[in-house]
PDB file of C-alpha atoms in Angstrom:
ATOM      1  CA  UNK A 635      50.697  39.064 -62.386  1.00  0.00           C
ATOM      2  CA  UNK A 636      47.423  37.013 -62.331  1.00  0.00           C
ATOM      3  CA  UNK A 637      49.432  34.025 -61.129  1.00  0.00           C
ATOM      4  CA  UNK A 638      49.788  35.688 -57.735  1.00  0.00           C
ATOM      5  CA  UNK A 639      45.987  35.443 -57.492  1.00  0.00           C
ATOM      6  CA  UNK A 640      45.728  31.931 -58.922  1.00  0.00           C
ATOM      7  CA  UNK A 641      48.141  30.588 -56.320  1.00  0.00           C
ATOM      8  CA  UNK A 642      45.886  31.920 -53.569  1.00  0.00           C
ATOM      9  CA  UNK A 643      42.707  30.327 -54.980  1.00  0.00           C
ATOM     10  CA  UNK A 644      43.151  26.561 -54.591  1.00  0.00           C
ATOM     11  CA  UNK A 645      40.416  24.035 -55.294  1.00  0.00           C
ATOM     12  CA  UNK A 646      37.979  23.628 -52.447  1.00  0.00           C
ATOM     13  CA  UNK A 647      38.291  27.227 -51.247  1.00  0.00           C
ATOM     14  CA  UNK A 648      35.100  28.707 -49.743  1.00  0.00           C
ATOM     15  CA  UNK A 649      33.240  31.460 -51.591  1.00  0.00           C
ATOM     16  CA  UNK A 650      33.868  33.847 -48.689  1.00  0.00           C
ATOM     17  CA  UNK A 651      37.610  33.237 -48.804  1.00  0.00           C
ATOM     18  CA  UNK A 652      37.694  33.296 -52.618  1.00  0.00           C
ATOM     19  CA  UNK A 653      35.972  36.667 -52.582  1.00  0.00           C
ATOM     20  CA  UNK A 654      38.301  38.083 -49.918  1.00  0.00           C
ATOM     21  CA  UNK A 655      41.383  37.035 -51.899  1.00  0.00           C
ATOM     22  CA  UNK A 656      39.992  38.181 -55.266  1.00  0.00           C
ATOM     23  CA  UNK A 657      38.707  41.545 -54.062  1.00  0.00           C
ATOM     24  CA  UNK A 658      42.036  42.272 -52.358  1.00  0.00           C
ATOM     25  CA  UNK A 659      43.852  41.508 -55.626  1.00  0.00           C
ATOM     26  CA  UNK A 660      41.662  43.795 -57.729  1.00  0.00           C
ATOM     27  CA  UNK A 661      41.656  46.550 -55.108  1.00  0.00           C
ATOM     28  CA  UNK A 662      45.449  46.652 -55.372  1.00  0.00           C
ATOM     29  CA  UNK A 663      44.895  48.072 -58.890  1.00  0.00           C
ATOM     30  CA  UNK A 664      42.587  50.798 -57.582  1.00  0.00           C
ATOM     31  CA  UNK A 665      39.216  49.048 -57.993  1.00  0.00           C
ATOM     32  CA  UNK A 666      37.661  49.853 -54.608  1.00  0.00           C
ATOM     33  CA  UNK A 667      34.050  49.622 -55.871  1.00  0.00           C
ATOM     34  CA  UNK A 668      34.158  46.073 -57.132  1.00  0.00           C
ATOM     35  CA  UNK A 669      31.169  43.949 -58.127  1.00  0.00           C
ATOM     36  CA  UNK A 670      31.014  40.316 -59.166  1.00  0.00           C
ATOM     37  CA  UNK A 671      27.497  39.393 -60.208  1.00  0.00           C
ATOM     38  CA  UNK A 672      26.007  36.310 -61.872  1.00  0.00           C
ATOM     39  CA  UNK A 673      22.372  35.875 -62.802  1.00  0.00           C
ATOM     40  CA  UNK A 674      21.169  32.368 -63.591  1.00  0.00           C
ATOM     41  CA  UNK A 675      18.003  30.283 -63.470  1.00  0.00           C
ATOM     42  CA  UNK A 676      18.981  29.365 -59.913  1.00  0.00           C
ATOM     43  CA  UNK A 677      19.087  32.991 -58.763  1.00  0.00           C
ATOM     44  CA  UNK A 678      21.401  35.936 -58.314  1.00  0.00           C
ATOM     45  CA  UNK A 679      24.931  35.661 -56.920  1.00  0.00           C
ATOM     46  CA  UNK A 680      26.500  38.957 -55.909  1.00  0.00           C
ATOM     47  CA  UNK A 681      29.738  39.852 -54.172  1.00  0.00           C
ATOM     48  CA  UNK A 682      30.737  43.480 -53.827  1.00  0.00           C
ATOM     49  CA  UNK A 683      32.825  45.969 -51.897  1.00  0.00           C
ATOM     50  CA  UNK A 684      29.908  48.401 -52.038  1.00  0.00           C
ATOM     51  CA  UNK A 685      28.236  49.197 -48.682  1.00  0.00           C
ATOM     52  CA  UNK A 686      25.785  46.570 -47.421  1.00  0.00           C
ATOM     53  CA  UNK A 687      23.021  49.175 -47.471  1.00  0.00           C
ATOM     54  CA  UNK A 688      23.444  49.587 -51.218  1.00  0.00           C
ATOM     55  CA  UNK A 689      23.519  45.813 -51.823  1.00  0.00           C
ATOM     56  CA  UNK A 690      20.302  45.336 -49.847  1.00  0.00           C
ATOM     57  CA  UNK A 691      18.702  48.237 -51.711  1.00  0.00           C
ATOM     58  CA  UNK A 692      19.730  46.697 -55.056  1.00  0.00           C
ATOM     59  CA  UNK A 693      18.183  43.334 -54.148  1.00  0.00           C
ATOM     60  CA  UNK A 694      15.046  44.758 -52.525  1.00  0.00           C
ATOM     61  CA  UNK A 695      14.348  46.948 -55.570  1.00  0.00           C
ATOM     62  CA  UNK A 696      14.927  44.060 -57.967  1.00  0.00           C
ATOM     63  CA  UNK A 697      17.484  46.125 -59.846  1.00  0.00           C
ATOM     64  CA  UNK A 698      18.899  43.081 -61.594  1.00  0.00           C
ATOM     65  CA  UNK A 699      15.826  43.331 -63.843  1.00  0.00           C
ATOM     66  CA  UNK A 700      16.900  46.742 -65.188  1.00  0.00           C
ATOM     67  CA  UNK A 701      20.658  46.719 -64.599  1.00  0.00           C
ATOM     68  CA  UNK A 702      22.383  47.850 -67.833  1.00  0.00           C
ATOM     69  CA  UNK A 703      25.234  45.513 -66.897  1.00  0.00           C
ATOM     70  CA  UNK A 704      23.142  42.499 -67.914  1.00  0.00           C
ATOM     71  CA  UNK A 705      21.364  44.112 -70.857  1.00  0.00           C
ATOM     72  CA  UNK A 706      24.391  45.705 -72.526  1.00  0.00           C
ATOM     73  CA  UNK A 707      27.728  44.825 -70.900  1.00  0.00           C
ATOM     74  CA  UNK A 708      27.052  41.080 -70.814  1.00  0.00           C
ATOM     75  CA  UNK A 709      25.940  41.138 -74.445  1.00  0.00           C
ATOM     76  CA  UNK A 710      29.580  41.479 -75.484  1.00  0.00           C
ATOM     77  CA  UNK A 711      32.995  40.221 -74.458  1.00  0.00           C
ATOM     78  CA  UNK A 712      34.469  43.667 -75.112  1.00  0.00           C
ATOM     79  CA  UNK A 713      35.101  45.661 -71.912  1.00  0.00           C
ATOM     80  CA  UNK A 714      32.715  48.591 -71.461  1.00  0.00           C
ATOM     81  CA  UNK A 715      33.067  51.691 -69.318  1.00  0.00           C
ATOM     82  CA  UNK A 716      30.735  51.987 -66.339  1.00  0.00           C
ATOM     83  CA  UNK A 717      29.795  54.551 -63.726  1.00  0.00           C
ATOM     84  CA  UNK A 718      28.720  58.176 -63.812  1.00  0.00           C
ATOM     85  CA  UNK A 719      31.894  59.266 -65.613  1.00  0.00           C
ATOM     86  CA  UNK A 720      30.893  57.138 -68.613  1.00  0.00           C
ATOM     87  CA  UNK A 721      27.166  57.999 -68.676  1.00  0.00           C
ATOM     88  CA  UNK A 722      27.529  60.447 -71.561  1.00  0.00           C
ATOM     89  CA  UNK A 723      28.675  57.527 -73.751  1.00  0.00           C
ATOM     90  CA  UNK A 724      25.276  55.827 -73.422  1.00  0.00           C
ATOM     91  CA  UNK A 725      22.477  58.268 -74.353  1.00  0.00           C
ATOM     92  CA  UNK A 726      20.180  55.313 -75.085  1.00  0.00           C
ATOM     93  CA  UNK A 727      19.875  54.309 -71.418  1.00  0.00           C
ATOM     94  CA  UNK A 728      16.423  54.688 -69.878  1.00  0.00           C
ATOM     95  CA  UNK A 729      15.685  57.023 -66.980  1.00  0.00           C
ATOM     96  CA  UNK A 730      15.504  54.043 -64.594  1.00  0.00           C
ATOM     97  CA  UNK A 731      18.840  52.685 -65.803  1.00  0.00           C
ATOM     98  CA  UNK A 732      20.480  56.085 -65.408  1.00  0.00           C
ATOM     99  CA  UNK A 733      18.995  56.432 -61.940  1.00  0.00           C
ATOM    100  CA  UNK A 734      20.558  53.116 -60.913  1.00  0.00           C
ATOM    101  CA  UNK A 735      23.969  54.342 -62.061  1.00  0.00           C
ATOM    102  CA  UNK A 736      23.539  57.627 -60.205  1.00  0.00           C
ATOM    103  CA  UNK A 737      22.574  55.755 -57.037  1.00  0.00           C
ATOM    104  CA  UNK A 738      25.737  53.674 -57.324  1.00  0.00           C
ATOM    105  CA  UNK A 739      27.632  56.917 -57.819  1.00  0.00           C
ATOM    106  CA  UNK A 740      26.358  58.186 -54.470  1.00  0.00           C
ATOM    107  CA  UNK A 741      28.457  55.476 -52.801  1.00  0.00           C
ATOM    108  CA  UNK A 742      31.613  56.871 -54.425  1.00  0.00           C
ATOM    109  CA  UNK A 743      31.583  54.790 -57.622  1.00  0.00           C
ATOM    110  CA  UNK A 744      32.844  57.113 -60.400  1.00  0.00           C
ATOM    111  CA  UNK A 745      34.125  54.900 -63.174  1.00  0.00           C
ATOM    112  CA  UNK A 746      34.857  51.293 -63.985  1.00  0.00           C
ATOM    113  CA  UNK A 747      35.345  48.691 -66.674  1.00  0.00           C
ATOM    114  CA  UNK A 748      33.527  45.431 -67.241  1.00  0.00           C
ATOM    115  CA  UNK A 749      34.707  41.879 -67.794  1.00  0.00           C
ATOM    116  CA  UNK A 750      31.995  39.522 -69.025  1.00  0.00           C
ATOM    117  CA  UNK A 751      32.566  35.914 -67.966  1.00  0.00           C
ATOM    118  CA  UNK A 752      29.198  34.557 -69.116  1.00  0.00           C
ATOM    119  CA  UNK A 753      27.540  36.260 -72.089  1.00  0.00           C
ATOM    120  CA  UNK A 754      23.819  36.926 -71.863  1.00  0.00           C
ATOM    121  CA  UNK A 755      21.696  33.989 -72.940  1.00  0.00           C
ATOM    122  CA  UNK A 756      18.728  31.854 -71.972  1.00  0.00           C
ATOM    123  CA  UNK A 757      20.516  30.640 -68.842  1.00  0.00           C
ATOM    124  CA  UNK A 758      21.492  34.121 -67.626  1.00  0.00           C
ATOM    125  CA  UNK A 759      24.661  36.214 -67.629  1.00  0.00           C
ATOM    126  CA  UNK A 760      27.492  37.263 -65.390  1.00  0.00           C
ATOM    127  CA  UNK A 761      30.731  39.099 -64.971  1.00  0.00           C
ATOM    128  CA  UNK A 762      32.745  41.725 -63.159  1.00  0.00           C
ATOM    129  CA  UNK A 763      32.373  45.452 -62.877  1.00  0.00           C
ATOM    130  CA  UNK A 764      35.778  46.790 -61.905  1.00  0.00           C
ATOM    131  CA  UNK A 765      34.391  49.929 -60.318  1.00  0.00           C
ATOM    132  CA  UNK A 766      36.409  52.630 -58.641  1.00  0.00           C
ATOM    133  CA  UNK A 767      36.302  56.000 -56.941  1.00  0.00           C
ATOM    134  CA  UNK A 768      39.041  56.996 -59.392  1.00  0.00           C
ATOM    135  CA  UNK A 769      38.128  59.161 -62.414  1.00  0.00           C
ATOM    136  CA  UNK A 770      37.598  57.819 -65.922  1.00  0.00           C
ATOM    137  CA  UNK A 771      41.051  58.826 -67.161  1.00  0.00           C
ATOM    138  CA  UNK A 772      42.738  56.734 -64.463  1.00  0.00           C
ATOM    139  CA  UNK A 773      40.540  53.699 -65.146  1.00  0.00           C
ATOM    140  CA  UNK A 774      41.244  53.856 -68.882  1.00  0.00           C
ATOM    141  CA  UNK A 775      44.984  54.062 -68.183  1.00  0.00           C
ATOM    142  CA  UNK A 776      44.908  51.113 -65.749  1.00  0.00           C
ATOM    143  CA  UNK A 777      43.013  48.948 -68.229  1.00  0.00           C
ATOM    144  CA  UNK A 778      45.297  49.958 -71.054  1.00  0.00           C
ATOM    145  CA  UNK A 779      48.287  48.770 -69.030  1.00  0.00           C
ATOM    146  CA  UNK A 780      46.841  45.755 -67.185  1.00  0.00           C
ATOM    147  CA  UNK A 781      43.577  44.828 -68.941  1.00  0.00           C
ATOM    148  CA  UNK A 782      44.694  41.401 -70.191  1.00  0.00           C
ATOM    149  CA  UNK A 783      45.981  40.380 -66.758  1.00  0.00           C
ATOM    150  CA  UNK A 784      42.860  41.644 -65.018  1.00  0.00           C
ATOM    151  CA  UNK A 785      40.543  39.727 -67.356  1.00  0.00           C
ATOM    152  CA  UNK A 786      42.490  36.490 -66.943  1.00  0.00           C
ATOM    153  CA  UNK A 787      42.363  36.865 -63.172  1.00  0.00           C
ATOM    154  CA  UNK A 788      38.634  37.638 -63.359  1.00  0.00           C
ATOM    155  CA  UNK A 789      37.855  34.455 -65.302  1.00  0.00           C
ATOM    156  CA  UNK A 790      39.808  32.326 -62.857  1.00  0.00           C
ATOM    157  CA  UNK A 791      38.195  33.952 -59.810  1.00  0.00           C
ATOM    158  CA  UNK A 792      34.770  33.429 -61.428  1.00  0.00           C
ATOM    159  CA  UNK A 793      35.407  29.696 -61.777  1.00  0.00           C
ATOM    160  CA  UNK A 794      36.500  29.379 -58.154  1.00  0.00           C
ATOM    161  CA  UNK A 795      33.528  31.393 -56.868  1.00  0.00           C
ATOM    162  CA  UNK A 796      31.012  29.381 -58.861  1.00  0.00           C
ATOM    163  CA  UNK A 797      32.536  26.061 -57.792  1.00  0.00           C
ATOM    164  CA  UNK A 798      32.387  27.133 -54.143  1.00  0.00           C
ATOM    165  CA  UNK A 799      28.813  28.413 -54.435  1.00  0.00           C
ATOM    166  CA  UNK A 800      27.666  25.152 -56.017  1.00  0.00           C
ATOM    167  CA  UNK A 801      29.024  23.166 -53.074  1.00  0.00           C
ATOM    168  CA  UNK A 802      27.708  25.595 -50.486  1.00  0.00           C
ATOM    169  CA  UNK A 803      24.259  25.722 -52.033  1.00  0.00           C
ATOM    170  CA  UNK A 804      23.979  21.954 -51.730  1.00  0.00           C
ATOM    171  CA  UNK A 805      24.729  22.316 -48.014  1.00  0.00           C
ATOM    172  CA  UNK A 806      22.182  25.052 -47.255  1.00  0.00           C
ATOM    173  CA  UNK A 807      19.884  24.360 -44.326  1.00  0.00           C
ATOM    174  CA  UNK A 808      16.655  26.278 -43.876  1.00  0.00           C
ATOM    175  CA  UNK A 809      15.004  26.539 -40.475  1.00  0.00           C
ATOM    176  CA  UNK A 810      11.566  24.925 -40.058  1.00  0.00           C
ATOM    177  CA  UNK A 811       9.914  28.361 -40.023  1.00  0.00           C
ATOM    178  CA  UNK A 812      11.801  29.508 -43.131  1.00  0.00           C
ATOM    179  CA  UNK A 813      10.702  26.332 -44.890  1.00  0.00           C
ATOM    180  CA  UNK A 814       7.067  26.762 -43.818  1.00  0.00           C
ATOM    181  CA  UNK A 815       6.964  30.367 -44.958  1.00  0.00           C
ATOM    182  CA  UNK A 816       8.441  29.517 -48.359  1.00  0.00           C
ATOM    183  CA  UNK A 817       5.947  26.681 -48.827  1.00  0.00           C
ATOM    184  CA  UNK A 818       3.019  28.985 -48.118  1.00  0.00           C
ATOM    185  CA  UNK A 819       4.407  31.628 -50.471  1.00  0.00           C
ATOM    186  CA  UNK A 820       4.686  28.924 -53.132  1.00  0.00           C
ATOM    187  CA  UNK A 821       0.944  28.348 -52.670  1.00  0.00           C
ATOM    188  CA  UNK A 822       0.182  31.991 -53.310  1.00  0.00           C
ATOM    189  CA  UNK A 823      -0.268  33.307 -49.781  1.00  0.00           C
ATOM    190  CA  UNK A 824       0.892  36.756 -48.682  1.00  0.00           C
ATOM    191  CA  UNK A 825       2.798  37.539 -45.503  1.00  0.00           C
ATOM    192  CA  UNK A 826      -0.326  38.578 -43.554  1.00  0.00           C
ATOM    193  CA  UNK A 827      -2.122  35.357 -44.508  1.00  0.00           C
ATOM    194  CA  UNK A 828       0.911  33.244 -43.600  1.00  0.00           C
ATOM    195  CA  UNK A 829       1.166  35.042 -40.260  1.00  0.00           C
ATOM    196  CA  UNK A 830      -2.458  34.142 -39.501  1.00  0.00           C
ATOM    197  CA  UNK A 831      -1.894  30.463 -40.294  1.00  0.00           C
ATOM    198  CA  UNK A 832       1.314  30.213 -38.245  1.00  0.00           C
ATOM    199  CA  UNK A 833       0.263  32.442 -35.352  1.00  0.00           C
ATOM    200  CA  UNK A 834       3.045  34.931 -36.063  1.00  0.00           C
ATOM    201  CA  UNK A 835       3.270  38.652 -36.694  1.00  0.00           C
ATOM    202  CA  UNK A 836       3.579  39.647 -40.376  1.00  0.00           C
ATOM    203  CA  UNK A 837       6.940  41.287 -39.631  1.00  0.00           C
ATOM    204  CA  UNK A 838       8.206  37.955 -38.286  1.00  0.00           C
ATOM    205  CA  UNK A 839       7.118  36.187 -41.463  1.00  0.00           C
ATOM    206  CA  UNK A 840       8.935  38.848 -43.491  1.00  0.00           C
ATOM    207  CA  UNK A 841      12.073  38.222 -41.429  1.00  0.00           C
ATOM    208  CA  UNK A 842      11.929  34.450 -42.043  1.00  0.00           C
ATOM    209  CA  UNK A 843      11.478  35.023 -45.767  1.00  0.00           C
ATOM    210  CA  UNK A 844      14.332  37.537 -45.865  1.00  0.00           C
ATOM    211  CA  UNK A 845      16.615  35.074 -44.035  1.00  0.00           C
ATOM    212  CA  UNK A 846      15.681  32.351 -46.514  1.00  0.00           C
ATOM    213  CA  UNK A 847      16.442  34.648 -49.475  1.00  0.00           C
ATOM    214  CA  UNK A 848      19.797  35.542 -47.951  1.00  0.00           C
ATOM    215  CA  UNK A 849      20.763  31.907 -47.425  1.00  0.00           C
ATOM    216  CA  UNK A 850      19.657  31.002 -50.941  1.00  0.00           C
ATOM    217  CA  UNK A 851      21.235  34.133 -52.504  1.00  0.00           C
ATOM    218  CA  UNK A 852      17.875  34.950 -54.059  1.00  0.00           C
ATOM    219  CA  UNK A 853      16.760  38.487 -54.880  1.00  0.00           C
ATOM    220  CA  UNK A 854      13.023  37.664 -54.841  1.00  0.00           C
ATOM    221  CA  UNK A 855      10.688  35.221 -53.137  1.00  0.00           C
ATOM    222  CA  UNK A 856      10.062  33.531 -56.452  1.00  0.00           C
ATOM    223  CA  UNK A 857      13.782  32.917 -56.962  1.00  0.00           C
ATOM    224  CA  UNK A 858      14.078  31.624 -53.397  1.00  0.00           C
ATOM    225  CA  UNK A 859      11.319  29.099 -54.060  1.00  0.00           C
ATOM    226  CA  UNK A 860      12.928  28.006 -57.337  1.00  0.00           C
ATOM    227  CA  UNK A 861      16.335  27.525 -55.708  1.00  0.00           C
ATOM    228  CA  UNK A 862      14.825  25.681 -52.748  1.00  0.00           C
ATOM    229  CA  UNK A 863      12.942  23.352 -55.109  1.00  0.00           C
ATOM    230  CA  UNK A 864      16.025  22.718 -57.259  1.00  0.00           C
ATOM    231  CA  UNK A 865      18.044  21.781 -54.190  1.00  0.00           C
ATOM    232  CA  UNK A 866      15.343  19.646 -52.568  1.00  0.00           C
ATOM    233  CA  UNK A 867      14.900  21.985 -49.617  1.00  0.00           C
ATOM    234  CA  UNK A 868      11.132  22.122 -50.164  1.00  0.00           C
ATOM    235  CA  UNK A 869       8.779  19.812 -52.039  1.00  0.00           C
ATOM    236  CA  UNK A 870       6.072  20.951 -54.483  1.00  0.00           C
TER     237      UNK A 870
END
C-alpha cells in the first residue's frame, strides 16, 4: 500500500507537490486533519490540512513552544493518541497545553495518532499527527489495521519534504524592504523605530516582516533572522 505513495514522490519533487500527494494519500484513510511538523535550529516547517486561520494562529501565538506533540509525542517512537477524544489519557498536561488541543478541536479535529520521524533532541524534533474528524474508536481501528503501512509512508514522505525544503530554502529571495526590516530587527529595533528610519508606517513594516517569516517558514522574527543568516540572505 505505501508503494502507491512512493511511486508518486520521485526525487526532485517540490515541497508543494510532495505535500499534495502525501496529504491525499493519508486522507484516503480518513485523516482529514493532517499535520506534518518539523522543528529544527533553522526554524519551523509545517504542512497541514487545517484551516489557514488556525495555522496562522498557531504560528502567531508561538504554540510550537508549548505543543505537547514536541514535548511528549516526539520523545518516543511509539504512536500516541491525539485530539480531544484522547485528552483523558493525559491528566499531566498543563492548562495551556489542553487549551491548544481544545482550539484544534474547534476546527473539527477529534482524534488522531502520531508518527515520530525525528525524536526530540538538541537539533529539534518532527513528525506527523494523523488527525481526523473521526472518533477515537475509528482511529484506533484504522491504525490497528494499517499502522505499519502508514508509518512507512510517513517516513518516506518526510524525507521527500525535507529534501525539497532544503533546495527551496537555498533559492529563497527576500525583497529589499524585507531584508532591511530583518536587519534592523537583528539590531534590536522595534517596528515603530524601523518605520521611522525607513519612512514607512509601522503596519507596513509588520507586513514586510510577516512576508519574510512566511518565505523563510519561520514562526518568530528571531527564527527568521537565524534562517536568513544561515542561508546568506542577510549579513551580521
